[in-house]
Short mmCIF file of C-alpha atoms in Angstrom, two decimals:
data_model
loop_
_atom_site.label_atom_id
_atom_site.label_comp_id
_atom_site.label_asym_id
_atom_site.label_seq_id
_atom_site.Cartn_x
_atom_site.Cartn_y
_atom_site.Cartn_z
CA MET A 1 170.00 149.85 76.04
CA GLU A 2 170.43 149.62 79.78
CA HIS A 3 168.38 149.05 82.70
CA LYS A 4 169.21 151.73 85.71
CA GLY A 5 167.01 151.99 88.66
CA GLY A 6 163.98 150.91 87.15
CA GLU A 7 164.46 153.26 84.32
CA LEU A 8 165.02 152.78 80.63
CA THR A 9 167.89 154.39 78.66
CA VAL A 10 169.24 154.01 75.10
CA ASN A 11 172.80 154.00 74.43
CA ASN A 12 174.13 155.97 71.65
CA GLY A 13 176.08 153.16 70.60
CA ASP A 14 173.07 150.78 70.37
CA GLN A 15 171.48 153.68 68.33
CA ALA A 16 174.57 153.57 65.95
CA ASP A 17 174.56 149.96 65.74
CA ASN A 18 170.82 150.29 64.48
CA ASP A 19 171.99 152.46 61.82
CA HIS A 20 173.52 149.73 60.54
CA GLY A 21 171.00 147.27 60.65
CA ILE A 22 172.87 145.25 63.50
CA GLY A 23 171.71 146.86 66.69
CA GLN A 24 169.63 144.91 69.24
CA ILE A 25 166.72 145.62 71.45
CA SER A 26 166.01 144.15 74.62
CA ASP A 27 162.84 144.01 76.92
CA THR A 28 163.22 145.32 80.46
CA VAL A 29 160.99 144.80 83.42
CA HIS A 30 160.21 147.89 85.35
CA GLY A 31 159.61 146.50 88.60
CA ASP A 32 156.97 144.62 90.75
CA LYS A 33 153.53 146.04 90.02
CA ASP A 34 152.14 145.29 93.42
CA ARG A 35 155.11 146.82 95.06
CA ALA A 36 154.72 150.11 93.30
CA VAL A 37 151.12 150.20 94.13
CA SER A 38 151.77 150.00 97.91
CA GLN A 39 154.55 152.66 98.04
CA LYS A 40 153.62 155.60 100.15
CA PRO A 41 154.82 159.08 99.63
CA ALA A 42 157.78 160.57 101.73
CA LYS A 43 157.04 163.17 104.57
CA GLY A 44 156.72 166.57 103.22
CA THR A 45 155.46 165.58 99.91
CA THR A 46 152.19 167.42 99.03
CA LYS A 47 149.57 166.17 96.69
CA GLU A 48 150.80 168.43 93.90
CA ASN A 49 154.28 167.41 94.10
CA MET A 50 152.71 163.71 93.97
CA GLY A 51 150.91 164.60 90.91
CA THR A 52 153.88 166.31 89.36
CA GLU A 53 156.14 163.51 89.84
CA LYS A 54 153.55 160.94 88.87
CA GLY A 55 153.07 162.91 85.80
CA MET A 56 156.80 163.24 84.90
CA LYS A 57 157.18 159.60 85.66
CA HIS A 58 154.13 158.70 83.35
CA GLY A 59 155.68 160.97 80.66
CA LYS A 60 158.90 159.20 81.02
CA GLU A 61 157.47 155.83 80.73
CA VAL A 62 155.43 157.01 77.81
CA SER A 63 158.63 158.45 76.16
CA GLN A 64 160.64 155.35 76.84
CA THR A 65 157.80 152.99 75.55
CA GLY A 66 157.67 154.85 72.37
CA SER A 67 161.33 154.65 72.03
CA ILE A 68 161.18 150.96 72.23
CA LEU A 69 158.38 150.78 69.80
CA LYS A 70 160.11 152.86 67.39
CA GLY A 71 163.53 151.05 67.79
CA THR A 72 161.63 147.78 67.45
CA ALA A 73 159.99 149.06 64.02
CA ILE A 74 163.26 150.08 62.74
CA LEU A 75 164.94 146.78 63.53
CA LYS A 76 162.12 144.92 61.88
CA ALA A 77 161.94 147.11 58.75
CA ARG A 78 165.79 146.70 58.55
CA ASN A 79 165.58 142.88 59.13
CA GLU A 80 162.90 142.55 56.47
CA LYS A 81 165.11 144.37 54.03
CA ASN A 82 168.11 142.35 54.90
CA ASN A 83 165.95 139.17 54.38
CA GLU A 84 164.78 140.56 51.06
CA GLN A 85 168.11 141.00 49.79
CA MET A 86 169.24 137.93 51.00
CA SER A 87 166.39 136.14 48.90
CA VAL A 88 167.58 137.88 45.69
CA PRO A 89 170.24 135.41 44.07
CA ASN A 90 173.60 136.86 44.54
CA ALA A 91 172.58 140.03 46.29
CA GLN A 92 176.20 140.50 47.57
CA VAL A 93 177.73 140.93 44.23
CA ARG A 94 174.74 143.16 43.22
CA TYR A 95 174.96 145.24 46.36
CA MET A 96 178.84 145.54 45.79
CA LYS A 97 178.23 146.72 42.32
CA ASP A 98 175.53 149.39 43.36
CA GLN A 99 178.28 150.68 46.08
CA LEU A 100 180.55 151.30 43.15
CA VAL A 101 177.93 153.31 41.22
CA ARG A 102 177.13 155.49 44.52
CA ALA A 103 180.98 156.10 45.05
CA LYS A 104 181.15 157.31 41.56
CA VAL A 105 178.50 159.79 42.10
CA TYR A 106 180.03 161.18 45.27
CA LEU A 107 183.37 161.73 43.60
CA SER A 108 181.78 163.61 40.95
CA LEU A 109 179.77 166.08 43.10
CA SER A 110 181.26 169.41 44.17
CA ALA A 111 180.37 169.16 47.97
CA THR A 112 182.22 166.00 48.33
CA ARG A 113 184.84 166.34 45.60
CA ASN A 114 186.24 169.49 47.59
CA ASN A 115 186.71 167.24 50.62
CA ALA A 116 190.12 165.97 50.35
CA HIS A 117 190.05 163.44 52.98
CA PHE A 118 186.75 162.07 51.97
CA VAL A 119 187.94 161.67 48.27
CA ARG A 120 191.19 159.84 49.62
CA GLU A 121 189.01 157.33 51.54
CA ILE A 122 186.36 156.77 49.06
CA ARG A 123 188.93 156.21 46.39
CA GLN A 124 190.49 153.61 48.45
CA ARG A 125 187.42 152.00 49.37
CA VAL A 126 186.48 151.82 45.64
CA LYS A 127 189.90 149.91 44.97
CA GLU A 128 189.27 147.26 47.86
CA VAL A 129 185.88 146.58 46.54
CA GLN A 130 186.98 146.41 42.97
CA ARG A 131 189.63 143.76 43.99
CA ALA A 132 187.25 141.89 46.25
CA LEU A 133 184.47 141.81 43.56
CA GLY A 134 186.90 140.98 40.58
CA ASP A 135 185.20 138.93 37.76
CA ALA A 136 182.78 137.34 40.43
CA THR A 137 179.07 136.96 39.22
CA LYS A 138 177.93 134.95 42.25
CA ASP A 139 178.26 135.45 46.03
CA SER A 140 180.00 132.21 46.30
CA GLU A 141 182.91 133.54 43.92
CA LEU A 142 183.66 136.28 46.51
CA PRO A 143 186.64 136.24 48.86
CA LYS A 144 186.14 135.55 52.77
CA ASN A 145 186.85 139.38 53.30
CA ALA A 146 184.28 140.62 50.80
CA ASN A 147 181.88 141.47 53.37
CA GLU A 148 184.37 143.38 55.42
CA LYS A 149 185.08 145.54 52.28
CA LEU A 150 181.47 146.03 51.77
CA LYS A 151 180.95 147.34 55.33
CA ALA A 152 183.94 149.67 55.11
CA MET A 153 182.41 150.99 51.85
CA ASP A 154 178.99 151.68 53.47
CA GLU A 155 180.73 153.55 56.20
CA ALA A 156 182.69 155.86 53.80
CA LEU A 157 179.46 156.27 51.67
CA ASP A 158 177.33 157.60 54.95
CA LYS A 159 180.19 160.20 55.27
CA GLY A 160 179.46 161.19 51.80
CA LYS A 161 175.69 161.44 52.53
CA GLN A 162 176.51 163.57 55.39
CA ILE A 163 178.85 165.98 53.43
CA GLN A 164 176.32 166.05 50.53
CA ASP A 165 173.02 166.76 52.46
CA GLY A 166 170.95 167.79 49.38
CA CYS A 167 169.25 165.18 46.96
CA ALA A 168 168.91 167.52 43.87
CA ALA A 169 172.61 167.29 42.91
CA MET A 170 172.65 163.48 43.37
CA VAL A 171 169.38 162.99 41.11
CA LYS A 172 170.75 165.34 38.40
CA LYS A 173 174.22 163.33 38.44
CA LEU A 174 172.25 159.79 38.34
CA ARG A 175 170.26 161.03 35.44
CA ALA A 176 173.38 162.05 33.55
CA ILE A 177 175.07 158.78 34.11
CA LEU A 178 171.88 156.96 33.28
CA HIS A 179 171.74 158.91 29.96
CA SER A 180 175.42 158.34 29.04
CA THR A 181 175.12 154.70 29.99
CA GLU A 182 172.32 154.11 27.62
CA GLU A 183 173.85 155.78 24.89
CA GLN A 184 177.05 153.86 25.23
CA LEU A 185 174.96 150.76 25.39
CA ARG A 186 173.29 151.57 22.14
CA VAL A 187 176.83 152.18 20.60
CA HIS A 188 178.10 148.83 21.89
CA ARG A 189 175.09 146.96 20.56
CA LYS A 190 175.50 148.34 17.20
CA GLN A 191 178.95 147.45 17.03
CA THR A 192 178.43 144.10 18.33
CA LEU A 193 175.85 143.31 15.94
CA TYR A 194 178.27 144.40 12.95
CA LEU A 195 181.13 142.47 14.50
CA THR A 196 178.92 139.22 15.00
CA GLN A 197 177.53 139.55 11.39
CA LEU A 198 181.12 140.09 10.06
CA THR A 199 182.44 137.07 11.87
CA ALA A 200 179.49 134.76 10.73
CA LYS A 201 180.60 135.81 7.07
CA THR A 202 184.23 135.02 7.83
CA LEU A 203 185.64 131.70 6.93
CA PRO A 204 187.89 130.38 9.73
CA LYS A 205 191.47 129.72 8.26
CA GLY A 206 191.38 126.09 8.84
CA LEU A 207 188.23 125.54 7.04
CA HIS A 208 189.81 127.57 3.96
CA CYS A 209 192.76 125.04 4.20
CA LEU A 210 190.73 122.04 4.27
CA PRO A 211 189.09 122.16 0.73
CA LEU A 212 192.43 123.13 -0.84
CA ARG A 213 194.15 120.05 0.75
CA LEU A 214 191.18 117.95 -0.01
CA SER A 215 191.19 119.05 -3.87
CA THR A 216 194.84 118.34 -4.28
CA GLU A 217 194.33 114.85 -2.96
CA TYR A 218 191.46 114.25 -5.26
CA TYR A 219 193.00 115.20 -8.55
CA ALA A 220 195.65 112.64 -7.81
CA LEU A 221 193.41 109.48 -7.80
CA ASN A 222 192.48 107.81 -11.09
CA TYR A 223 188.69 107.91 -12.28
CA SER A 224 187.91 104.46 -10.46
CA GLN A 225 189.18 105.63 -7.15
CA GLN A 226 187.10 108.76 -7.30
CA GLN A 227 183.77 106.79 -7.52
CA PHE A 228 181.56 106.04 -4.70
CA PRO A 229 180.00 102.57 -3.88
CA HIS A 230 176.38 101.44 -3.93
CA GLN A 231 175.48 104.00 -6.56
CA GLU A 232 172.48 101.72 -7.65
CA LYS A 233 170.89 102.86 -4.65
CA LEU A 234 170.31 106.41 -5.51
CA GLU A 235 167.04 106.17 -7.23
CA ASP A 236 165.35 103.43 -4.98
CA PRO A 237 162.08 104.92 -3.55
CA GLN A 238 162.15 102.17 -0.76
CA LEU A 239 165.37 103.60 1.07
CA TYR A 240 165.65 106.71 3.35
CA HIS A 241 166.91 109.36 1.11
CA TYR A 242 168.29 112.95 2.46
CA ALA A 243 168.94 116.09 0.49
CA LEU A 244 171.83 118.18 1.93
CA PHE A 245 173.02 121.38 0.08
CA SER A 246 176.39 122.83 1.44
CA ASP A 247 179.63 124.14 0.63
CA ASN A 248 181.01 123.57 4.06
CA ILE A 249 182.62 120.35 4.17
CA LEU A 250 183.09 119.89 8.04
CA ALA A 251 179.43 120.80 8.76
CA THR A 252 178.26 118.31 6.08
CA ALA A 253 180.38 115.57 7.62
CA VAL A 254 178.63 116.14 11.05
CA VAL A 255 175.23 115.83 9.55
CA VAL A 256 176.18 112.61 7.99
CA ASN A 257 178.10 111.19 10.66
CA SER A 258 175.49 111.99 13.25
CA THR A 259 172.87 110.68 11.29
CA VAL A 260 174.46 107.38 10.57
CA SER A 261 175.52 106.79 13.99
CA HIS A 262 171.83 106.77 15.17
CA ALA A 263 170.46 104.91 12.17
CA LYS A 264 168.99 101.45 13.09
CA ASP A 265 170.13 100.06 9.38
CA PRO A 266 172.75 102.53 8.03
CA SER A 267 172.59 100.55 4.75
CA ARG A 268 169.23 101.82 3.95
CA HIS A 269 170.23 105.65 4.33
CA VAL A 270 171.18 107.53 1.18
CA PHE A 271 172.70 111.07 1.41
CA HIS A 272 172.44 113.30 -1.86
CA ILE A 273 174.87 116.25 -1.32
CA VAL A 274 174.89 119.11 -3.85
CA THR A 275 177.88 121.60 -3.53
CA ASP A 276 179.29 124.36 -5.72
CA ARG A 277 182.03 124.04 -8.10
CA LEU A 278 184.90 125.22 -5.73
CA ASN A 279 184.03 122.34 -3.16
CA TYR A 280 182.96 119.77 -5.23
CA ALA A 281 186.46 117.75 -5.49
CA ALA A 282 187.16 118.41 -1.83
CA MET A 283 183.53 117.32 -0.84
CA ARG A 284 183.96 114.09 -2.66
CA MET A 285 187.66 113.33 -1.29
CA TRP A 286 186.49 113.95 2.21
CA PHE A 287 183.67 111.13 1.92
CA LEU A 288 185.80 108.71 -0.12
CA ALA A 289 188.33 109.10 2.74
CA ASN A 290 185.97 108.87 5.37
CA PRO A 291 183.09 106.58 4.24
CA PRO A 292 180.08 106.70 6.44
CA ASN A 293 179.22 103.43 8.06
CA ASN A 294 177.48 101.32 5.10
CA ALA A 295 175.34 104.43 4.20
CA THR A 296 175.18 105.65 0.40
CA ILE A 297 176.84 108.86 -0.51
CA GLU A 298 176.38 110.95 -3.78
CA VAL A 299 177.98 114.38 -4.25
CA LYS A 300 176.95 116.46 -7.17
CA ASN A 301 178.16 119.67 -8.56
CA ILE A 302 175.46 122.25 -8.83
CA GLU A 303 176.46 122.99 -12.47
CA GLU A 304 175.42 119.46 -13.44
CA LEU A 305 171.80 120.78 -12.76
CA THR A 306 171.87 122.20 -16.38
CA TRP A 307 168.03 122.92 -16.38
CA LEU A 308 168.55 125.31 -13.30
CA ASN A 309 169.20 128.53 -15.35
CA SER A 310 168.14 132.23 -15.40
CA SER A 311 165.57 131.81 -18.00
CA TYR A 312 163.81 128.87 -15.67
CA SER A 313 164.38 130.35 -12.02
CA PRO A 314 163.26 133.89 -11.31
CA VAL A 315 165.52 133.75 -8.20
CA LEU A 316 168.67 133.03 -10.49
CA ARG A 317 167.68 136.24 -12.65
CA GLN A 318 167.27 138.24 -9.47
CA LEU A 319 170.50 137.09 -7.85
CA GLY A 320 172.34 138.18 -10.78
CA SER A 321 170.88 141.23 -11.23
CA ARG A 322 172.47 144.83 -11.20
CA SER A 323 170.25 146.08 -8.18
CA MET A 324 171.06 142.73 -6.22
CA ILE A 325 174.74 143.15 -6.61
CA ASP A 326 174.55 147.08 -5.84
CA TYR A 327 172.44 146.23 -2.61
CA TYR A 328 175.31 144.01 -1.60
CA PHE A 329 178.20 145.63 -2.46
CA ARG A 330 177.67 149.36 -2.32
CA THR A 331 178.36 150.40 1.14
CA HIS A 332 176.35 153.76 1.19
CA HIS A 333 173.31 151.53 1.28
CA ALA A 334 174.54 149.95 4.35
CA ALA A 335 173.10 152.60 6.66
CA SER A 336 169.41 152.53 5.26
CA ASP A 337 169.16 148.86 6.04
CA SER A 338 168.73 148.29 9.62
CA ASN A 339 168.98 144.56 9.76
CA LEU A 340 172.23 143.70 8.77
CA LYS A 341 171.61 140.12 8.66
CA PHE A 342 169.96 140.21 5.31
CA ARG A 343 173.02 141.55 3.83
CA ASN A 344 174.87 138.38 4.25
CA PRO A 345 176.13 137.02 0.92
CA LYS A 346 175.02 133.48 1.69
CA TYR A 347 171.69 134.78 0.44
CA LEU A 348 173.42 135.18 -3.17
CA SER A 349 173.97 131.44 -3.31
CA ILE A 350 171.69 129.44 -5.29
CA LEU A 351 172.47 126.58 -3.08
CA ASN A 352 170.12 128.19 -0.52
CA HIS A 353 167.28 128.07 -2.81
CA LEU A 354 167.77 124.42 -4.25
CA ARG A 355 165.28 123.58 -1.42
CA PHE A 356 162.28 124.70 -3.78
CA TYR A 357 163.38 122.31 -6.50
CA LEU A 358 163.57 119.06 -4.75
CA PRO A 359 161.16 117.16 -7.61
CA GLU A 360 163.46 118.38 -10.40
CA ILE A 361 166.66 117.38 -8.51
CA PHE A 362 165.13 113.96 -7.49
CA PRO A 363 162.61 112.98 -10.28
CA LYS A 364 162.28 109.30 -9.30
CA LEU A 365 162.05 109.74 -5.50
CA SER A 366 158.91 109.90 -3.82
CA LYS A 367 159.70 111.39 -0.27
CA VAL A 368 163.07 113.27 0.74
CA LEU A 369 164.14 114.67 4.12
CA PHE A 370 165.75 117.96 3.79
CA LEU A 371 168.68 118.79 6.08
CA ASP A 372 170.39 121.98 6.79
CA ASP A 373 174.04 121.82 7.41
CA ASP A 374 173.92 123.32 10.86
CA ILE A 375 172.07 120.42 12.45
CA VAL A 376 172.95 117.43 14.44
CA VAL A 377 171.14 114.30 14.49
CA GLN A 378 170.59 112.62 17.89
CA LYS A 379 168.07 109.75 17.23
CA ASP A 380 166.85 107.54 14.33
CA LEU A 381 164.90 109.66 11.72
CA SER A 382 163.63 106.45 9.71
CA ARG A 383 160.20 106.86 11.30
CA LEU A 384 159.72 110.30 9.56
CA TRP A 385 159.06 108.58 6.22
CA SER A 386 156.11 106.54 7.52
CA ILE A 387 154.23 109.89 8.85
CA ASP A 388 151.30 110.51 7.13
CA LEU A 389 151.25 114.26 6.14
CA ASN A 390 147.43 114.17 5.27
CA GLY A 391 147.64 115.49 1.80
CA ASN A 392 150.23 118.27 2.83
CA VAL A 393 153.36 118.72 0.85
CA ASN A 394 155.82 119.64 3.78
CA GLY A 395 156.28 118.18 7.30
CA ALA A 396 157.75 120.61 9.86
CA VAL A 397 158.01 121.39 13.46
CA GLU A 398 155.67 124.54 14.20
CA THR A 399 157.26 127.57 16.17
CA CYS A 400 154.08 129.03 17.53
CA GLY A 401 155.42 129.63 20.97
CA GLU A 402 158.01 132.05 19.77
CA SER A 403 156.70 135.26 18.48
CA PHE A 404 159.68 136.06 15.90
CA HIS A 405 158.29 132.72 14.01
CA ARG A 406 154.85 134.56 13.25
CA PHE A 407 154.09 135.51 9.50
CA ASP A 408 154.33 139.22 10.38
CA ARG A 409 157.93 138.97 11.43
CA TYR A 410 159.02 137.92 7.90
CA LEU A 411 156.31 139.47 5.41
CA ASN A 412 155.51 142.90 4.82
CA PHE A 413 151.93 143.19 5.79
CA SER A 414 151.58 146.80 4.74
CA ASN A 415 151.65 145.53 1.08
CA PRO A 416 148.36 144.43 0.03
CA LEU A 417 149.25 141.27 -1.94
CA ILE A 418 150.45 140.04 1.54
CA SER A 419 147.72 141.15 3.70
CA MET A 420 145.07 140.12 1.39
CA ASN A 421 146.46 136.37 1.30
CA PHE A 422 148.04 135.64 4.72
CA ASP A 423 147.33 135.77 8.44
CA PRO A 424 149.84 137.93 10.35
CA ARG A 425 149.48 135.97 13.38
CA ALA A 426 149.53 132.54 11.30
CA CYS A 427 152.18 129.96 13.04
CA GLY A 428 155.36 129.61 11.09
CA TRP A 429 157.50 126.57 11.25
CA ALA A 430 161.09 125.60 10.84
CA TYR A 431 163.40 125.10 8.12
CA GLY A 432 166.26 122.79 8.63
CA MET A 433 164.56 119.36 9.24
CA ASN A 434 161.65 118.97 6.85
CA ILE A 435 160.23 115.66 5.20
CA PHE A 436 158.88 116.54 1.73
CA ASP A 437 156.25 114.47 -0.31
CA LEU A 438 157.47 114.92 -3.61
CA GLU A 439 154.34 113.18 -5.33
CA GLU A 440 152.25 115.65 -3.62
CA TRP A 441 154.61 118.32 -4.64
CA LYS A 442 154.21 117.90 -8.15
CA ARG A 443 150.30 117.23 -8.02
CA GLN A 444 149.87 120.83 -6.38
CA ASN A 445 152.57 122.42 -8.62
CA ILE A 446 154.56 123.90 -5.91
CA THR A 447 157.46 124.90 -7.78
CA ASP A 448 155.03 127.24 -9.92
CA VAL A 449 153.51 128.81 -6.65
CA TYR A 450 157.15 129.67 -5.63
CA HIS A 451 158.13 131.22 -8.95
CA THR A 452 154.89 133.11 -8.99
CA TRP A 453 155.65 134.72 -5.58
CA GLN A 454 159.45 135.19 -6.36
CA LYS A 455 158.63 136.95 -9.44
CA LEU A 456 155.96 139.42 -7.58
CA ASN A 457 158.99 140.03 -5.11
CA HIS A 458 161.69 141.10 -7.75
CA ASP A 459 162.10 144.79 -5.58
CA ARG A 460 162.01 142.97 -2.36
CA GLN A 461 158.82 144.53 -1.23
CA LEU A 462 157.07 141.55 0.22
CA TRP A 463 159.86 140.39 1.86
CA LYS A 464 163.70 141.00 2.30
CA LEU A 465 165.76 137.85 1.45
CA GLY A 466 166.39 134.50 2.72
CA THR A 467 164.51 131.20 2.28
CA LEU A 468 162.07 131.04 5.21
CA PRO A 469 159.71 133.89 3.79
CA PRO A 470 159.29 132.30 0.51
CA GLY A 471 158.93 129.06 2.33
CA LEU A 472 156.09 130.19 4.49
CA ILE A 473 154.26 131.49 1.52
CA THR A 474 154.93 128.71 -0.92
CA PHE A 475 153.77 126.00 1.74
CA TRP A 476 150.98 128.28 3.33
CA LYS A 477 148.38 125.76 4.32
CA ARG A 478 150.40 122.89 2.86
CA THR A 479 152.57 122.03 5.96
CA HIS A 480 151.71 119.11 8.39
CA PRO A 481 152.73 119.83 11.83
CA LEU A 482 155.37 117.42 13.22
CA ASP A 483 155.92 116.81 17.18
CA ARG A 484 158.14 119.28 18.71
CA SER A 485 160.37 116.40 19.84
CA TRP A 486 161.61 116.06 16.32
CA HIS A 487 163.37 119.44 16.08
CA VAL A 488 164.69 122.14 18.37
CA LEU A 489 166.00 125.40 17.22
CA GLY A 490 168.04 128.26 18.71
CA LEU A 491 171.49 126.76 19.67
CA GLY A 492 173.28 129.35 17.40
CA TYR A 493 171.85 132.48 19.06
CA ASP A 494 170.06 131.47 22.40
CA PRO A 495 171.94 130.63 25.49
CA ASN A 496 168.72 129.42 27.32
CA VAL A 497 167.75 126.22 25.44
CA SER A 498 167.19 123.80 28.18
CA GLN A 499 169.48 120.89 28.26
CA LYS A 500 166.50 118.54 29.04
CA GLU A 501 164.81 119.78 25.75
CA ILE A 502 168.18 119.39 23.74
CA GLU A 503 168.43 115.61 25.08
CA ARG A 504 165.01 114.72 24.12
CA THR A 505 164.97 116.03 20.65
CA ALA A 506 165.80 114.02 17.40
CA VAL A 507 167.48 117.10 15.67
CA ILE A 508 169.26 120.06 17.19
CA HIS A 509 169.61 123.07 15.10
CA PHE A 510 172.41 125.59 15.28
CA ASN A 511 170.52 128.39 13.71
CA GLY A 512 171.75 132.02 14.05
CA ASN A 513 175.20 133.45 13.85
CA MET A 514 176.89 131.37 16.40
CA LYS A 515 177.86 128.48 14.45
CA PRO A 516 179.84 125.66 16.38
CA TRP A 517 182.65 125.72 13.72
CA LEU A 518 183.09 129.46 14.76
CA GLU A 519 185.03 130.89 17.33
CA ILE A 520 181.97 132.98 18.36
CA GLY A 521 179.91 129.42 18.71
CA MET A 522 178.52 129.06 22.29
CA GLN A 523 180.76 126.75 24.27
CA LYS A 524 177.99 125.27 26.21
CA TYR A 525 176.44 123.55 22.93
CA ARG A 526 179.63 123.20 21.26
CA HIS A 527 180.16 119.63 22.29
CA TYR A 528 177.01 118.49 20.67
CA TRP A 529 178.80 119.03 17.49
CA THR A 530 182.34 118.38 17.97
CA LYS A 531 181.69 114.86 19.25
CA TYR A 532 180.97 113.71 15.53
CA ILE A 533 184.47 115.15 14.33
CA ASP A 534 187.62 112.95 14.58
CA TYR A 535 190.12 115.50 15.13
CA ASP A 536 192.95 113.01 14.67
CA GLN A 537 192.21 112.92 11.10
CA ALA A 538 195.11 113.64 8.93
CA TYR A 539 193.48 116.36 6.85
CA LEU A 540 192.24 118.22 10.14
CA ARG A 541 195.60 118.16 11.72
CA GLU A 542 197.30 119.29 8.66
CA CYS A 543 194.92 122.35 8.76
CA ASN A 544 195.43 122.91 12.39
CA ILE A 545 191.54 122.13 12.95
CA ASN A 546 191.02 121.12 16.48
CA GLN A 547 188.60 121.57 19.33
#
């Protein structure tokens, strides 16, 4: 905009700059008002001419004023838009990705596709933006010339807009792209779910090697060398007793090591480990070679629990039934079950159900702390034994704040047996760190309650599989809520668990498919687990197990 002879004119260059949001508008003084009022008309000028001149001058001033106001409004709107974009986190990265989408649309429209010069230019700009964008997810990761590439792409897109003057074709193409993208996303999600479930079921080579190596060493020992010390403490109710049922040696070692390292007096802590026949010798050998600091260890083979058989346990009968085997191993059923996680063979293991038989396994103990093998202990847990459960059997952290831990997420409330006995919005609780009062358990016949409901679910119509649904039923109105600082969930599936919450919690739980010993485990949480493993240990080196 220039000031010439008391008049305002708008340069085309300024207007072009405004089109890119970088034009500027400057105010201009038209002249001294008093001098303009005192001016006299020239000779020969009639009143009509004077009136015409005044009208023209007034009209020009109005027009010029309107142009100024319009330009100011455009500039203000664009500044507001720019400010709004700048306030969005990583706005430049998002904008460049949006440019690539628009360029793709223009390359597919007939009007722009037939313009060879435009096609060459837009393809060149696409390559430049893609190179500048790279793998960046933040504006700070972009190269210095990214803004130049962004502006060059904008200019090319503006040319495309001029060539393709109609919106209908653009809208139609965008809808087609959206539909195609949604379909691809659906397919990729399904594939990701399948591969994640497959990986979660797969034992890494190193963890397969480890029990073989340990078993060989164990059977080379004589009988006296195969025995653990301090076995007189196993039935002392005055000590702190832990129940841990697992066939994963390394995971069990982390639970024990992390618990002992935070215990005020490790000599008062007793770990009762039950494993299967295949891992029994290896589990014993691991703790014989790596004894925890003054703590007591017991390792049992599940086959030693001779009372636990199909005539006593309904779940054992069901796990060995033809229908259950058919459910897991007949592939033509896979498409009919949308929730693949319930098809994980871990649910076929009786180790997963031993938690419902604690009084039978530990008849002389009064309280036991049950721990899953995918947890890490970060504080001394001895205070849990002194908590008054107020006549309840189970002490657990509730998960009311998370909708997926409400009862209706686990139980089939369309079945009258469930809907008449339970509240669909009742607060669930977490398995993985639970203090059980075994005296109260026996007094309330909890095992009989479990057996009753397990029999009713023989056809899996009340709940699918797993131990949390029958746990919610069995301990319904028999669970005492613990403070949330005792147990935090989600490190095996949720990338957004806050570091503050993790560090203040006594037990962190890697529930979910992304276990820390698997390659799919989340790296941001993995160090909480690996710091309790000595990777220089001979057996781990021999099996190529490392961080």
